[in-house]
Amino acid sequence: MWYAIEGHDGPDVLDRRLEARPAHLARLLALRETGRLLLAGPCPAIDAEDPGPAGYTGSIVIAAFDSLADARAWADADPYVDAGVYTHVDVRPFRPVLP
């Protein structure tokens, strides 16, 4: 089943986000390589493709897991969690309809 994982950035964490990004992306690429990633990306803090020093408010990942518990465990092990980038992470089932 698909699960939506939304991480919410804390204040002033851009430097920590950038430092943890390679490890974060490696996990996403592993999901993609196994056909389990629907989409992933950050949410800019301002209305711009590259928010620069304004940073991000969080990230969204939609990926397939065997259960909600597995999705939650994957989210809890994210390098952004370990680095203190995310203040909290929401994980919930997702059902794609379009396109």
PDB file of N, CA, C and O in Angstrom, residues 8-62:
ATOM      1  N   HIS A   8       8.025  17.730   8.935  1.00  0.00           N
ATOM      2  CA  HIS A   8       7.869  19.168   9.167  1.00  0.00           C
ATOM      3  C   HIS A   8       9.153  19.723   9.763  1.00  0.00           C
ATOM      4  O   HIS A   8       9.568  19.307  10.855  1.00  0.00           O
ATOM      5  N   ASP A   9       9.778  20.652   9.038  1.00  0.00           N
ATOM      6  CA  ASP A   9      11.041  21.241   9.497  1.00  0.00           C
ATOM      7  C   ASP A   9      10.821  22.156  10.697  1.00  0.00           C
ATOM      8  O   ASP A   9       9.808  22.872  10.772  1.00  0.00           O
ATOM      9  N   GLY A  10      11.801  22.157  11.571  1.00  0.00           N
ATOM     10  CA  GLY A  10      11.827  23.113  12.663  1.00  0.00           C
ATOM     11  C   GLY A  10      12.408  24.433  12.170  1.00  0.00           C
ATOM     12  O   GLY A  10      12.797  24.570  11.000  1.00  0.00           O
ATOM     13  N   PRO A  11      12.497  25.418  13.034  1.00  0.00           N
ATOM     14  CA  PRO A  11      13.074  26.706  12.645  1.00  0.00           C
ATOM     15  C   PRO A  11      14.595  26.628  12.524  1.00  0.00           C
ATOM     16  O   PRO A  11      15.247  25.888  13.260  1.00  0.00           O
ATOM     17  N   ASP A  12      15.112  27.367  11.579  1.00  0.00           N
ATOM     18  CA  ASP A  12      16.561  27.536  11.428  1.00  0.00           C
ATOM     19  C   ASP A  12      17.322  26.209  11.323  1.00  0.00           C
ATOM     20  O   ASP A  12      18.341  26.013  11.993  1.00  0.00           O
ATOM     21  N   VAL A  13      16.835  25.313  10.466  1.00  0.00           N
ATOM     22  CA  VAL A  13      17.487  24.003  10.321  1.00  0.00           C
ATOM     23  C   VAL A  13      18.101  23.795   8.940  1.00  0.00           C
ATOM     24  O   VAL A  13      18.527  22.690   8.618  1.00  0.00           O
ATOM     25  N   LEU A  14      18.178  24.846   8.133  1.00  0.00           N
ATOM     26  CA  LEU A  14      18.665  24.683   6.763  1.00  0.00           C
ATOM     27  C   LEU A  14      20.063  24.058   6.726  1.00  0.00           C
ATOM     28  O   LEU A  14      20.316  23.163   5.922  1.00  0.00           O
ATOM     29  N   ASP A  15      20.973  24.501   7.588  1.00  0.00           N
ATOM     30  CA  ASP A  15      22.321  23.933   7.580  1.00  0.00           C
ATOM     31  C   ASP A  15      22.298  22.440   7.913  1.00  0.00           C
ATOM     32  O   ASP A  15      22.987  21.640   7.272  1.00  0.00           O
ATOM     33  N   ARG A  16      21.486  22.046   8.883  1.00  0.00           N
ATOM     34  CA  ARG A  16      21.371  20.626   9.241  1.00  0.00           C
ATOM     35  C   ARG A  16      20.746  19.831   8.100  1.00  0.00           C
ATOM     36  O   ARG A  16      21.152  18.703   7.816  1.00  0.00           O
ATOM     37  N   ARG A  17      19.756  20.439   7.449  1.00  0.00           N
ATOM     38  CA  ARG A  17      19.100  19.779   6.305  1.00  0.00           C
ATOM     39  C   ARG A  17      20.122  19.522   5.201  1.00  0.00           C
ATOM     40  O   ARG A  17      20.190  18.423   4.642  1.00  0.00           O
ATOM     41  N   LEU A  18      20.898  20.527   4.852  1.00  0.00           N
ATOM     42  CA  LEU A  18      21.879  20.382   3.780  1.00  0.00           C
ATOM     43  C   LEU A  18      22.944  19.338   4.128  1.00  0.00           C
ATOM     44  O   LEU A  18      23.378  18.575   3.259  1.00  0.00           O
ATOM     45  N   GLU A  19      23.338  19.269   5.386  1.00  0.00           N
ATOM     46  CA  GLU A  19      24.345  18.296   5.803  1.00  0.00           C
ATOM     47  C   GLU A  19      23.810  16.863   5.727  1.00  0.00           C
ATOM     48  O   GLU A  19      24.521  15.941   5.331  1.00  0.00           O
ATOM     49  N   ALA A  20      22.549  16.663   6.077  1.00  0.00           N
ATOM     50  CA  ALA A  20      21.959  15.325   6.092  1.00  0.00           C
ATOM     51  C   ALA A  20      21.375  14.917   4.739  1.00  0.00           C
ATOM     52  O   ALA A  20      21.001  13.758   4.547  1.00  0.00           O
ATOM     53  N   ARG A  21      21.313  15.836   3.793  1.00  0.00           N
ATOM     54  CA  ARG A  21      20.644  15.586   2.514  1.00  0.00           C
ATOM     55  C   ARG A  21      21.201  14.386   1.737  1.00  0.00           C
ATOM     56  O   ARG A  21      20.425  13.584   1.220  1.00  0.00           O
ATOM     57  N   PRO A  22      22.510  14.210   1.598  1.00  0.00           N
ATOM     58  CA  PRO A  22      22.991  13.051   0.835  1.00  0.00           C
ATOM     59  C   PRO A  22      22.477  11.715   1.378  1.00  0.00           C
ATOM     60  O   PRO A  22      22.063  10.839   0.618  1.00  0.00           O
ATOM     61  N   ALA A  23      22.481  11.545   2.692  1.00  0.00           N
ATOM     62  CA  ALA A  23      21.988  10.300   3.285  1.00  0.00           C
ATOM     63  C   ALA A  23      20.480  10.175   3.096  1.00  0.00           C
ATOM     64  O   ALA A  23      19.955   9.084   2.835  1.00  0.00           O
ATOM     65  N   HIS A  24      19.766  11.280   3.204  1.00  0.00           N
ATOM     66  CA  HIS A  24      18.310  11.296   2.987  1.00  0.00           C
ATOM     67  C   HIS A  24      18.004  10.879   1.548  1.00  0.00           C
ATOM     68  O   HIS A  24      17.145  10.023   1.313  1.00  0.00           O
ATOM     69  N   LEU A  25      18.711  11.460   0.588  1.00  0.00           N
ATOM     70  CA  LEU A  25      18.478  11.129  -0.823  1.00  0.00           C
ATOM     71  C   LEU A  25      18.838   9.677  -1.136  1.00  0.00           C
ATOM     72  O   LEU A  25      18.164   9.035  -1.952  1.00  0.00           O
ATOM     73  N   ALA A  26      19.864   9.149  -0.507  1.00  0.00           N
ATOM     74  CA  ALA A  26      20.259   7.757  -0.749  1.00  0.00           C
ATOM     75  C   ALA A  26      19.118   6.806  -0.393  1.00  0.00           C
ATOM     76  O   ALA A  26      18.863   5.829  -1.110  1.00  0.00           O
ATOM     77  N   ARG A  27      18.409   7.089   0.681  1.00  0.00           N
ATOM     78  CA  ARG A  27      17.276   6.238   1.068  1.00  0.00           C
ATOM     79  C   ARG A  27      16.140   6.350   0.061  1.00  0.00           C
ATOM     80  O   ARG A  27      15.465   5.358  -0.238  1.00  0.00           O
ATOM     81  N   LEU A  28      15.910   7.551  -0.457  1.00  0.00           N
ATOM     82  CA  LEU A  28      14.862   7.738  -1.465  1.00  0.00           C
ATOM     83  C   LEU A  28      15.229   7.025  -2.762  1.00  0.00           C
ATOM     84  O   LEU A  28      14.373   6.404  -3.399  1.00  0.00           O
ATOM     85  N   LEU A  29      16.493   7.105  -3.146  1.00  0.00           N
ATOM     86  CA  LEU A  29      16.924   6.406  -4.360  1.00  0.00           C
ATOM     87  C   LEU A  29      16.774   4.895  -4.210  1.00  0.00           C
ATOM     88  O   LEU A  29      16.407   4.208  -5.164  1.00  0.00           O
ATOM     89  N   ALA A  30      17.013   4.373  -3.024  1.00  0.00           N
ATOM     90  CA  ALA A  30      16.830   2.940  -2.790  1.00  0.00           C
ATOM     91  C   ALA A  30      15.362   2.552  -2.962  1.00  0.00           C
ATOM     92  O   ALA A  30      15.055   1.503  -3.544  1.00  0.00           O
ATOM     93  N   LEU A  31      14.454   3.395  -2.483  1.00  0.00           N
ATOM     94  CA  LEU A  31      13.020   3.140  -2.706  1.00  0.00           C
ATOM     95  C   LEU A  31      12.695   3.168  -4.194  1.00  0.00           C
ATOM     96  O   LEU A  31      11.957   2.320  -4.697  1.00  0.00           O
ATOM     97  N   ARG A  32      13.237   4.158  -4.892  1.00  0.00           N
ATOM     98  CA  ARG A  32      12.962   4.283  -6.329  1.00  0.00           C
ATOM     99  C   ARG A  32      13.474   3.066  -7.095  1.00  0.00           C
ATOM    100  O   ARG A  32      12.784   2.551  -7.983  1.00  0.00           O
ATOM    101  N   GLU A  33      14.658   2.611  -6.747  1.00  0.00           N
ATOM    102  CA  GLU A  33      15.258   1.468  -7.446  1.00  0.00           C
ATOM    103  C   GLU A  33      14.430   0.200  -7.303  1.00  0.00           C
ATOM    104  O   GLU A  33      14.490  -0.679  -8.162  1.00  0.00           O
ATOM    105  N   THR A  34      13.662   0.097  -6.233  1.00  0.00           N
ATOM    106  CA  THR A  34      12.815  -1.082  -6.032  1.00  0.00           C
ATOM    107  C   THR A  34      11.369  -0.835  -6.467  1.00  0.00           C
ATOM    108  O   THR A  34      10.501  -1.661  -6.200  1.00  0.00           O
ATOM    109  N   GLY A  35      11.121   0.311  -7.129  1.00  0.00           N
ATOM    110  CA  GLY A  35       9.785   0.612  -7.633  1.00  0.00           C
ATOM    111  C   GLY A  35       8.787   0.985  -6.556  1.00  0.00           C
ATOM    112  O   GLY A  35       7.580   0.922  -6.785  1.00  0.00           O
ATOM    113  N   ARG A  36       9.278   1.422  -5.396  1.00  0.00           N
ATOM    114  CA  ARG A  36       8.389   1.724  -4.279  1.00  0.00           C
ATOM    115  C   ARG A  36       8.180   3.220  -4.046  1.00  0.00           C
ATOM    116  O   ARG A  36       7.457   3.595  -3.114  1.00  0.00           O
ATOM    117  N   LEU A  37       8.780   4.071  -4.867  1.00  0.00           N
ATOM    118  CA  LEU A  37       8.659   5.517  -4.672  1.00  0.00           C
ATOM    119  C   LEU A  37       7.733   6.116  -5.721  1.00  0.00           C
ATOM    120  O   LEU A  37       7.977   5.996  -6.918  1.00  0.00           O
ATOM    121  N   LEU A  38       6.665   6.765  -5.269  1.00  0.00           N
ATOM    122  CA  LEU A  38       5.758   7.453  -6.181  1.00  0.00           C
ATOM    123  C   LEU A  38       6.241   8.875  -6.426  1.00  0.00           C
ATOM    124  O   LEU A  38       6.319   9.325  -7.561  1.00  0.00           O
ATOM    125  N   LEU A  39       6.589   9.579  -5.348  1.00  0.00           N
ATOM    126  CA  LEU A  39       7.147  10.927  -5.471  1.00  0.00           C
ATOM    127  C   LEU A  39       7.797  11.328  -4.161  1.00  0.00           C
ATOM    128  O   LEU A  39       7.513  10.759  -3.116  1.00  0.00           O
ATOM    129  N   ALA A  40       8.662  12.319  -4.262  1.00  0.00           N
ATOM    130  CA  ALA A  40       9.320  12.856  -3.071  1.00  0.00           C
ATOM    131  C   ALA A  40       9.842  14.237  -3.388  1.00  0.00           C
ATOM    132  O   ALA A  40      10.265  14.497  -4.511  1.00  0.00           O
ATOM    133  N   GLY A  41       9.802  15.109  -2.413  1.00  0.00           N
ATOM    134  CA  GLY A  41      10.375  16.423  -2.600  1.00  0.00           C
ATOM    135  C   GLY A  41      10.152  17.328  -1.409  1.00  0.00           C
ATOM    136  O   GLY A  41       9.307  17.048  -0.550  1.00  0.00           O
ATOM    137  N   PRO A  42      10.921  18.422  -1.369  1.00  0.00           N
ATOM    138  CA  PRO A  42      10.804  19.380  -0.278  1.00  0.00           C
ATOM    139  C   PRO A  42       9.728  20.430  -0.575  1.00  0.00           C
ATOM    140  O   PRO A  42       9.324  20.626  -1.718  1.00  0.00           O
ATOM    141  N   CYS A  43       9.296  21.093   0.481  1.00  0.00           N
ATOM    142  CA  CYS A  43       8.318  22.177   0.385  1.00  0.00           C
ATOM    143  C   CYS A  43       9.038  23.493   0.692  1.00  0.00           C
ATOM    144  O   CYS A  43       9.378  23.752   1.859  1.00  0.00           O
ATOM    145  N   PRO A  44       9.316  24.324  -0.335  1.00  0.00           N
ATOM    146  CA  PRO A  44      10.006  25.582  -0.087  1.00  0.00           C
ATOM    147  C   PRO A  44       9.231  26.491   0.872  1.00  0.00           C
ATOM    148  O   PRO A  44       7.994  26.516   0.856  1.00  0.00           O
ATOM    149  N   ALA A  45       9.964  27.225   1.684  1.00  0.00           N
ATOM    150  CA  ALA A  45       9.351  28.129   2.658  1.00  0.00           C
ATOM    151  C   ALA A  45       8.775  29.375   2.010  1.00  0.00           C
ATOM    152  O   ALA A  45       7.965  30.072   2.624  1.00  0.00           O
ATOM    153  N   ILE A  46       9.200  29.650   0.781  1.00  0.00           N
ATOM    154  CA  ILE A  46       8.664  30.796   0.038  1.00  0.00           C
ATOM    155  C   ILE A  46       8.250  30.306  -1.341  1.00  0.00           C
ATOM    156  O   ILE A  46       8.591  29.197  -1.746  1.00  0.00           O
ATOM    157  N   ASP A  47       7.522  31.134  -2.054  1.00  0.00           N
ATOM    158  CA  ASP A  47       7.012  30.767  -3.374  1.00  0.00           C
ATOM    159  C   ASP A  47       8.118  30.914  -4.418  1.00  0.00           C
ATOM    160  O   ASP A  47       8.146  31.857  -5.198  1.00  0.00           O
ATOM    161  N   ALA A  48       9.055  29.949  -4.385  1.00  0.00           N
ATOM    162  CA  ALA A  48      10.183  29.976  -5.302  1.00  0.00           C
ATOM    163  C   ALA A  48      10.715  28.562  -5.475  1.00  0.00           C
ATOM    164  O   ALA A  48      10.701  27.771  -4.530  1.00  0.00           O
ATOM    165  N   GLU A  49      11.163  28.266  -6.682  1.00  0.00           N
ATOM    166  CA  GLU A  49      11.764  26.956  -6.953  1.00  0.00           C
ATOM    167  C   GLU A  49      12.962  26.710  -6.036  1.00  0.00           C
ATOM    168  O   GLU A  49      13.125  25.637  -5.477  1.00  0.00           O
ATOM    169  N   ASP A  50      13.814  27.723  -5.906  1.00  0.00           N
ATOM    170  CA  ASP A  50      14.970  27.651  -5.004  1.00  0.00           C
ATOM    171  C   ASP A  50      14.775  28.713  -3.928  1.00  0.00           C
ATOM    172  O   ASP A  50      14.944  29.902  -4.192  1.00  0.00           O
ATOM    173  N   PRO A  51      14.415  28.310  -2.713  1.00  0.00           N
ATOM    174  CA  PRO A  51      14.122  29.302  -1.677  1.00  0.00           C
ATOM    175  C   PRO A  51      15.353  29.940  -1.046  1.00  0.00           C
ATOM    176  O   PRO A  51      15.219  30.836  -0.215  1.00  0.00           O
ATOM    177  N   GLY A  52      16.547  29.485  -1.446  1.00  0.00           N
ATOM    178  CA  GLY A  52      17.765  30.064  -0.888  1.00  0.00           C
ATOM    179  C   GLY A  52      17.771  29.970   0.629  1.00  0.00           C
ATOM    180  O   GLY A  52      17.382  28.955   1.197  1.00  0.00           O
ATOM    181  N   PRO A  53      18.185  31.045   1.297  1.00  0.00           N
ATOM    182  CA  PRO A  53      18.306  30.999   2.759  1.00  0.00           C
ATOM    183  C   PRO A  53      16.970  30.880   3.489  1.00  0.00           C
ATOM    184  O   PRO A  53      16.952  30.575   4.678  1.00  0.00           O
ATOM    185  N   ALA A  54      15.845  31.094   2.791  1.00  0.00           N
ATOM    186  CA  ALA A  54      14.531  30.918   3.437  1.00  0.00           C
ATOM    187  C   ALA A  54      14.310  29.454   3.806  1.00  0.00           C
ATOM    188  O   ALA A  54      13.579  29.130   4.735  1.00  0.00           O
ATOM    189  N   GLY A  55      14.941  28.546   3.046  1.00  0.00           N
ATOM    190  CA  GLY A  55      14.864  27.128   3.371  1.00  0.00           C
ATOM    191  C   GLY A  55      13.539  26.480   3.025  1.00  0.00           C
ATOM    192  O   GLY A  55      12.850  26.885   2.088  1.00  0.00           O
ATOM    193  N   TYR A  56      13.183  25.502   3.829  1.00  0.00           N
ATOM    194  CA  TYR A  56      12.024  24.647   3.550  1.00  0.00           C
ATOM    195  C   TYR A  56      11.176  24.498   4.802  1.00  0.00           C
ATOM    196  O   TYR A  56      11.664  24.664   5.921  1.00  0.00           O
ATOM    197  N   THR A  57       9.915  24.180   4.588  1.00  0.00           N
ATOM    198  CA  THR A  57       9.020  23.925   5.716  1.00  0.00           C
ATOM    199  C   THR A  57       8.899  22.437   6.006  1.00  0.00           C
ATOM    200  O   THR A  57       8.323  22.045   7.005  1.00  0.00           O
ATOM    201  N   GLY A  58       9.417  21.615   5.106  1.00  0.00           N
ATOM    202  CA  GLY A  58       9.348  20.173   5.286  1.00  0.00           C
ATOM    203  C   GLY A  58       9.511  19.444   3.977  1.00  0.00           C
ATOM    204  O   GLY A  58       9.951  20.019   2.979  1.00  0.00           O
ATOM    205  N   SER A  59       9.115  18.180   3.979  1.00  0.00           N
ATOM    206  CA  SER A  59       9.221  17.333   2.794  1.00  0.00           C
ATOM    207  C   SER A  59       8.033  16.382   2.740  1.00  0.00           C
ATOM    208  O   SER A  59       7.439  16.053   3.774  1.00  0.00           O
ATOM    209  N   ILE A  60       7.734  15.933   1.531  1.00  0.00           N
ATOM    210  CA  ILE A  60       6.680  14.948   1.327  1.00  0.00           C
ATOM    211  C   ILE A  60       7.260  13.766   0.558  1.00  0.00           C
ATOM    212  O   ILE A  60       7.959  13.949  -0.437  1.00  0.00           O
ATOM    213  N   VAL A  61       6.968  12.563   1.040  1.00  0.00           N
ATOM    214  CA  VAL A  61       7.354  11.325   0.373  1.00  0.00           C
ATOM    215  C   VAL A  61       6.103  10.471   0.268  1.00  0.00           C
ATOM    216  O   VAL A  61       5.371  10.319   1.251  1.00  0.00           O
ATOM    217  N   ILE A  62       5.851   9.933  -0.911  1.00  0.00           N
ATOM    218  CA  ILE A  62       4.787   8.953  -1.068  1.00  0.00           C
ATOM    219  C   ILE A  62       5.443   7.689  -1.601  1.00  0.00           C
ATOM    220  O   ILE A  62       6.034   7.695  -2.680  1.00  0.00           O
TER     221      ILE A  62
END
